[in-house]
Amino acid sequence: MTTYAKIIGTGSCLPPRRVTNDELTAILAADGVETSDEWIRSRSGIAARHYVDDGVMSSDLGVEAAKKALDMASVEAGEIDLIIVATATPDFLGGFPNTACVIQDKLGIKNGCAAMDVQAVCSGFVYALSVADNFIRAGVHKKALVIGAEVYSRILDFKDRTTCVLFGDGAGAVVLSASEEPGIMGSRLHADGSYGDILYMTGKLTNGAIDGQAFLYMDGTAVYKLAVTLMDKVGLEVLEMTGMSVSDVDWLIPHQANIRIMQSAARKMGVSREHVVETVDQHANTSAASIPLALDTAVRDGRIKPGQNVLMVALGGGLTWGAVLAKM
């Protein structure tokens, strides 16, 4: 008998502070940075994003997303035996205690379940989902909580309009359960460290202080070219390994980086726009949170239905990229 890891619940959390392009334009103008709603929309498709308030951490967003996923799945927190959190913005510098352990504590889970963070930037959720899938397939765990949570507003240089207009904060989560019914059908993960200089942070921790800048840097042109090519390639790779074709894909959920990247990757893959879940206009790029946020949005509004095939593809700093095909 084949054991699958099946998504049985989804959830998401966006901070209440919604910042439109016009509002962001006014904020940036105070620092002498010129931009506009038209400039941002034409280059990214983004109309608004959400920012956390002071004191709100990635774990806080992750907890709220997890609670909604657990509620949909009708699973008690204490039944979870694995927590994996994908984040590039952990609660603590150095990453420990890891954000998964913080979320475990905030959810009141006292069963000693495994809890770990995964850092693959915008590919983080796909990486985390693949890891959890393999643990469940191996029979090591039965119910897993996989979360993508980010507070990118804290690592943005608001004097650099090429990056600060693109990102937002948020979290998404899924509950995976061991099942005899088909669930995650396959996944593929890749990385190439030689491209580490196109999307990175320069800051290093030295003698208790940050050496360098703790801001995100991105070579947008280089990322665009690689994202379109590699997301298409890895998506088709997963379809081939599962014996499926593009025509079998009901929904494509690409990392919500930029509408032009998303649409170009979908066209290259042969997926029509009406089968692509797009939330970047309202959420902006939420890195590891973007795919689970989009997934939860489409599940809750009824677009994604039980039995449908959902292909998730992403590319992130490192360089990392990957894809997961799941039957809902």
PDB file of C-alpha atoms in Angstrom, residues 93-94 202-211:
ATOM      1  CA  LEU A  93      19.139  36.673  14.686  1.00  0.00           C
ATOM      2  CA  GLY A  94      21.091  33.510  14.037  1.00  0.00           C
ATOM      3  CA  THR A 202      25.265  41.431   2.719  1.00  0.00           C
ATOM      4  CA  GLY A 203      25.023  41.659   6.495  1.00  0.00           C
ATOM      5  CA  LYS A 204      27.128  39.297   8.622  1.00  0.00           C
ATOM      6  CA  LEU A 205      27.159  38.848  12.378  1.00  0.00           C
ATOM      7  CA  THR A 206      30.584  39.765  13.735  1.00  0.00           C
ATOM      8  CA  ASN A 207      31.374  40.039  17.453  1.00  0.00           C
ATOM      9  CA  GLY A 208      27.752  40.699  18.346  1.00  0.00           C
ATOM     10  CA  ALA A 209      27.183  43.369  15.697  1.00  0.00           C
ATOM     11  CA  ILE A 210      26.016  43.392  12.084  1.00  0.00           C
ATOM     12  CA  ASP A 211      28.882  43.807   9.649  1.00  0.00           C
TER      13      ASP A 211
END
